[in-house]
Coordinates of C-alpha atoms (C1' of nucleotides) in Angstrom, one line a residue:
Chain A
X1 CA 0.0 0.0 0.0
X2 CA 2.1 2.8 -1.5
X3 CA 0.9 6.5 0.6
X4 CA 0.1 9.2 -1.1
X5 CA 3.0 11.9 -1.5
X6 CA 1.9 14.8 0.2
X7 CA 2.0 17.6 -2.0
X8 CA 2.7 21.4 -0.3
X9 CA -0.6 23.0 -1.3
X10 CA -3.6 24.2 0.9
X11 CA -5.4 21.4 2.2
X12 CA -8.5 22.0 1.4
X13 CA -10.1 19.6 4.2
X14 CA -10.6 21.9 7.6
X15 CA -10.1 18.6 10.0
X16 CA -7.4 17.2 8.0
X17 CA -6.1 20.8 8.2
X18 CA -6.2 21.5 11.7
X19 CA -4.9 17.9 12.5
X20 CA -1.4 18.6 10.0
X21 CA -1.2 22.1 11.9
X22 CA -1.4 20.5 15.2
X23 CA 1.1 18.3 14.5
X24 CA 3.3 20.1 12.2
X25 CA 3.3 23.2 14.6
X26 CA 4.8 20.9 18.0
X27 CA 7.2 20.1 15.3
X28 CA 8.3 23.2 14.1
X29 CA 8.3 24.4 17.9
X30 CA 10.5 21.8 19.0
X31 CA 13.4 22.2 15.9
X32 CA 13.0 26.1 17.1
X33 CA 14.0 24.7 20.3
X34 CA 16.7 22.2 19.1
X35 CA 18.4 25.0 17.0
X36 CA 18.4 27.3 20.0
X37 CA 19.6 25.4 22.2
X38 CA 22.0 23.0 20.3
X39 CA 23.9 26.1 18.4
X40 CA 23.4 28.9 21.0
X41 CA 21.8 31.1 19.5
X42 CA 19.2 34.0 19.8
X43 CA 15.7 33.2 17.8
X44 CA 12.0 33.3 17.4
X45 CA 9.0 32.0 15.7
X46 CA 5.7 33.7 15.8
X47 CA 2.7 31.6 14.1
X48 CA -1.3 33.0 14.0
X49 CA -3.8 30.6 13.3
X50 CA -7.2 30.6 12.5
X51 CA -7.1 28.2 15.8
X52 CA -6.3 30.2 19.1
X53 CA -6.9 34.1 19.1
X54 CA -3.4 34.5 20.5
X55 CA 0.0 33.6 18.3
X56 CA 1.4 30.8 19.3
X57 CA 5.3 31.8 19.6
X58 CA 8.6 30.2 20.6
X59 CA 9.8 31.1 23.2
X60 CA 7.6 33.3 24.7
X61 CA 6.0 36.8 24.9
X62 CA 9.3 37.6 26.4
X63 CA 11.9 36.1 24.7
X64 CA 9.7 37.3 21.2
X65 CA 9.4 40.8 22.2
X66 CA 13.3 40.8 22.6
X67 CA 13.9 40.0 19.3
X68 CA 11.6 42.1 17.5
X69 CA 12.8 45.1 19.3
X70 CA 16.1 43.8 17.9
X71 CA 14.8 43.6 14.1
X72 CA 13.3 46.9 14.1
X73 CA 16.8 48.7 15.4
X74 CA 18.1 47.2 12.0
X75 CA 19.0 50.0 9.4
X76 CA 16.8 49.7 6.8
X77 CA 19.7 49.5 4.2
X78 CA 21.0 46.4 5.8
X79 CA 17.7 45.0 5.3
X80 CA 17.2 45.5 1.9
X81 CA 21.1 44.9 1.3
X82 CA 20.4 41.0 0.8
X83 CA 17.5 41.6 -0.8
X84 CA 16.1 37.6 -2.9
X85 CA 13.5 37.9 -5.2
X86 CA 10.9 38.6 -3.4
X87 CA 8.5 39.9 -5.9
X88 CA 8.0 36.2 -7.4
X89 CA 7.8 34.8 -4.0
X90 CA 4.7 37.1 -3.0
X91 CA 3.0 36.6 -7.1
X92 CA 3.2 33.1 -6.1
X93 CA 0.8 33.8 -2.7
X94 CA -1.6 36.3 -4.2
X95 CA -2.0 33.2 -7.2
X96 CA -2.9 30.8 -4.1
X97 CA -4.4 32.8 -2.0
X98 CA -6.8 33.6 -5.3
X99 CA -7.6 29.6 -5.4
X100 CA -8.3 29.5 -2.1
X101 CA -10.8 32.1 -2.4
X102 CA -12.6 31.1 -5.3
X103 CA -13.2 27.4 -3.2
X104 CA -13.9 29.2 -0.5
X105 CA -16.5 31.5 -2.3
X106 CA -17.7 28.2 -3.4
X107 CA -18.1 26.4 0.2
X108 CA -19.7 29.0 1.7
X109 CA -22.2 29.2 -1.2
X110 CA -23.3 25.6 -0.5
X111 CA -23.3 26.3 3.2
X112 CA -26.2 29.4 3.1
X113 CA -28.0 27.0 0.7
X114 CA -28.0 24.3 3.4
X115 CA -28.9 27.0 5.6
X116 CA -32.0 28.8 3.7
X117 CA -33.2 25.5 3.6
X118 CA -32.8 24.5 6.6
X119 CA -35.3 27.4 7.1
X120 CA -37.5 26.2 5.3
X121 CA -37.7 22.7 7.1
X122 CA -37.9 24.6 10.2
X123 CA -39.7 27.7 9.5
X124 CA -37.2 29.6 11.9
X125 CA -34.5 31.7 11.5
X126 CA -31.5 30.8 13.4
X127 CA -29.0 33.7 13.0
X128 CA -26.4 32.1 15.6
X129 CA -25.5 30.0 12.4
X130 CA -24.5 33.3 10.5
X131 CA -22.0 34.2 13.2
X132 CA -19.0 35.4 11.6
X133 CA -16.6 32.7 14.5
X134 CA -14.5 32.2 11.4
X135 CA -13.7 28.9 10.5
X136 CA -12.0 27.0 13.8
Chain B
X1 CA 27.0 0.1 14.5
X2 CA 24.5 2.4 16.3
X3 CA 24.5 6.0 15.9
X4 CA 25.0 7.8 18.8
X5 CA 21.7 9.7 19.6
X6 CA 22.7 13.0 19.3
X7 CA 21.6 14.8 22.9
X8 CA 20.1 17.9 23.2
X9 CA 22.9 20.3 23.9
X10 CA 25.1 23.2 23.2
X11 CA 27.5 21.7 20.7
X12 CA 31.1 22.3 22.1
X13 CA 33.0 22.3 18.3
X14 CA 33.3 25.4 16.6
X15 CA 32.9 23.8 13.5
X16 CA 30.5 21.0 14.2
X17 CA 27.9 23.6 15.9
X18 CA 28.1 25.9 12.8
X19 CA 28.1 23.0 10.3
X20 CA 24.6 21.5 12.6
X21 CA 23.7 25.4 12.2
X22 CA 23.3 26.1 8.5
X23 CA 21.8 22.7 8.2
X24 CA 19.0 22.6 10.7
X25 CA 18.4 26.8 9.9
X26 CA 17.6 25.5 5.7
X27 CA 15.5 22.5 7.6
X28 CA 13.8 24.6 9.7
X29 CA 12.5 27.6 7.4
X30 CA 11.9 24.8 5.2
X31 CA 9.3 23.4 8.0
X32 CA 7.6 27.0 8.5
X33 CA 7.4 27.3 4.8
X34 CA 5.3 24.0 4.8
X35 CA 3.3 24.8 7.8
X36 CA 2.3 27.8 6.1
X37 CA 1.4 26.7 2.7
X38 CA -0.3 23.8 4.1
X39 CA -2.0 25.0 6.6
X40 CA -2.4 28.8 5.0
X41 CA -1.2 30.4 8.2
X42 CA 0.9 33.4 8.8
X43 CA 3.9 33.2 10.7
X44 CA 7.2 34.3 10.6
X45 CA 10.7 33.0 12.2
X46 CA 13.3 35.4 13.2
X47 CA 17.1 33.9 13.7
X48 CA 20.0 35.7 14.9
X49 CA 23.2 33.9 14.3
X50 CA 27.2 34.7 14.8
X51 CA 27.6 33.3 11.3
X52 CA 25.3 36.7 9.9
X53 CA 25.3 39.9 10.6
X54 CA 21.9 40.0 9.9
X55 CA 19.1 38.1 11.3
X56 CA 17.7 35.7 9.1
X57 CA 14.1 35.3 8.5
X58 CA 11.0 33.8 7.3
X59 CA 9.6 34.7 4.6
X60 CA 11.3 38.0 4.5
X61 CA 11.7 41.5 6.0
X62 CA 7.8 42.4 4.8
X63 CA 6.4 39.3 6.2
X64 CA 8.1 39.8 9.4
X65 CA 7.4 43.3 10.2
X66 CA 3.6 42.4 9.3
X67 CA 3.8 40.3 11.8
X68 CA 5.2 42.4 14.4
X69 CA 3.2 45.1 14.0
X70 CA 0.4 42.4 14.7
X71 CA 1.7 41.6 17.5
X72 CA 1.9 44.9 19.1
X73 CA -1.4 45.0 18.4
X74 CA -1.7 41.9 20.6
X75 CA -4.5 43.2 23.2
X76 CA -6.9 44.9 20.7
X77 CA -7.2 42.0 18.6
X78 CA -7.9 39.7 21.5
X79 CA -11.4 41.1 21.6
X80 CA -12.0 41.0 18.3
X81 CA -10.8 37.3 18.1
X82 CA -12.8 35.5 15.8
X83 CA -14.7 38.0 13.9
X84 CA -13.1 37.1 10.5
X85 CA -14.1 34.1 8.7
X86 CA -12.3 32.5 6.3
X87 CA -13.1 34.5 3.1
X88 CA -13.1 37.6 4.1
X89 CA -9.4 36.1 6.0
X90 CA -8.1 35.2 2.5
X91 CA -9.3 38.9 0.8
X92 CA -7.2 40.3 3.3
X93 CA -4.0 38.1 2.8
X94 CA -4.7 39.1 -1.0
X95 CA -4.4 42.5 -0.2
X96 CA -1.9 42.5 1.7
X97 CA 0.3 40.8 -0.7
X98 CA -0.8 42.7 -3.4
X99 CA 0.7 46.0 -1.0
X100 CA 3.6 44.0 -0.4
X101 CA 4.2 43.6 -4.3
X102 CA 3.7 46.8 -5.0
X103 CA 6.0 47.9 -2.4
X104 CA 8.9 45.3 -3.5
X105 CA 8.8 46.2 -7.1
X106 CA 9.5 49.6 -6.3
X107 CA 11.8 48.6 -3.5
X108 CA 13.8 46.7 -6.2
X109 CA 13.4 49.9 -8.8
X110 CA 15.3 51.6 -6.4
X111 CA 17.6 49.1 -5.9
X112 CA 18.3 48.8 -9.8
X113 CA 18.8 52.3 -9.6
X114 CA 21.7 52.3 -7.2
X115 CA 23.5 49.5 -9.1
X116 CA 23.7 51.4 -12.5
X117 CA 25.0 54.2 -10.4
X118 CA 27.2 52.1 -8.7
X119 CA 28.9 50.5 -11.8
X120 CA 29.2 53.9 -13.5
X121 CA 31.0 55.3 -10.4
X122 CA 33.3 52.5 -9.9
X123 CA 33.2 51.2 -13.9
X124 CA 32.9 47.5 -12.6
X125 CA 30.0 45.1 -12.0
X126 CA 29.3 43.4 -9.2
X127 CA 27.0 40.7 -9.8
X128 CA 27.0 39.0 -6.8
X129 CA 24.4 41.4 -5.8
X130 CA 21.9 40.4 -7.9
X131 CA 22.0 37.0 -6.4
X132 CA 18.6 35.6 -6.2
X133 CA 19.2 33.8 -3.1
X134 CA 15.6 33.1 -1.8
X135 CA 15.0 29.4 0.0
X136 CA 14.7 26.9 -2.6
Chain C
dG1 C1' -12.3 16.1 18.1
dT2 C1' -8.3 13.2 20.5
dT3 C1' -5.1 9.6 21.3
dC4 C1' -2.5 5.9 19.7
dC5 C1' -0.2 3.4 16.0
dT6 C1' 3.1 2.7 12.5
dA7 C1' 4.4 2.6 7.6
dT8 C1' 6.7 6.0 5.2
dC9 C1' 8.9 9.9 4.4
dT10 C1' 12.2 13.5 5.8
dA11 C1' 16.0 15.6 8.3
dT12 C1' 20.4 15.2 9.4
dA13 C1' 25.0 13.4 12.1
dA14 C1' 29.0 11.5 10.4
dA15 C1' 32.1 10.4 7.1
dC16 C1' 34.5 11.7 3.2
dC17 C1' 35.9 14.7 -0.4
Chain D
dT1 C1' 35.4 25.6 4.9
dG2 C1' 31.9 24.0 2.0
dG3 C1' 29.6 20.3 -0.9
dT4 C1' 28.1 15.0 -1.2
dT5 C1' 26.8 10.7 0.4
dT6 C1' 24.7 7.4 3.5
dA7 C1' 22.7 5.3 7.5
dT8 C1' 19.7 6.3 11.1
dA9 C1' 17.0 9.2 14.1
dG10 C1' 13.0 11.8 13.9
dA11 C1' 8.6 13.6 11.9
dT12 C1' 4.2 12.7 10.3
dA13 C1' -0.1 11.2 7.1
dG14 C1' -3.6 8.3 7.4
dG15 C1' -6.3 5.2 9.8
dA16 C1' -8.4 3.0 14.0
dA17 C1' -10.7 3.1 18.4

DNA sequence: GTTCCTATCTATAAACC
DNA sequence: TGGTTTATAGATAGGAA
């Protein structure tokens, strides 16, 4: 039983999602961790998801807020000294963030049709269900 | 013949920590990179190394001070927590990294500009600056 | 949704140029 | 000091309970 090759795309699946985040998110955390402390040196992740209100960061407010304050003393020059190609990089994210979008659209199309005739069925209106909570 | 299982500590050779360094720093942006294409998260990773004078980050200077202006914003957002749901979450990434183009195609006009200065001052070419470097 | 399981895939410590 | 290779430790996708 050969397993499918994961491909690095959206998952378009919201439990299949969250479970890969979960996962993939005590990894990351944990090779923050290992680089820190294996090499000595000074770093930070920050992650926001659609999951907990508040980012999720390695290694704490703390340590975070330590490191930002040293990113923004940077001269700007320096920054943009070893400037990549960034402009393909972010073409590249508009492109799939514009997919996800369009399924998006799509989903929550089907979801206010479920819902209108839910109404229907019911002969109530049950506006909790239009409660922008996001997607969690 | 086992391999020892390499335990979790500050690595006491010069050459050995920084060797460990530059390869678990390309794993580890690779991971965050995953995370958030898979997942279509926004995070960012800040590392400060003795091997760089600058930090180096994920997914660049933009993405990271998105973030940390975000994050400053910390307290307000916490009452507005979930208020966003997904599409209107993904029209806002779009914009955002439609700004962000914008800004790094004239960031990179600029930079253009000072490299055909450059080479007329000094009458030489240094490509090495036009390096693409990105992570794969 | 969560926890556990494990076949597979990936990262990487060492060794060697 | 910086690439390549290789064997193994570690990460994790998918499925089950």
């Amino acid at each position: 039983m050969t397993r499918k090759k994961v491909k690095l795309a959206f998952i378009m699946n919201d439990s299949a999602r969250k479970a890969t985040y979960k996962k993939r998110k005590k990894g990351l955390m944990k090779k923050v961790n290992e680089l820190s402390t294996l090499c000595g040196i000074d770093a930070c992740a920050i992650i926001y998801s659609p999951y907990e209100a508040q980012p999720e960061v390695w290694p704490n407010n703390i340590g975070v807020q330590r490191v930002l304050a040293q990113f923004k003393r940077m001269p700007e020059m320096e920054q943009s000294k070893k400037m990549v190609n960034q402009e393909s990089f972010i073409k590249q994210r508009i492109t799939k963030a514009n997919d996800q979008l369009k399924k998006q659209i799509k989903e929550n199309r089907e979801k206010e049709m479920t819902e209108v005739m839910y109404q229907c069925l019911t002969g109530k209106r049950d506006h909790s269900k239009l409660d922008p909570a996001g997607f969690e």
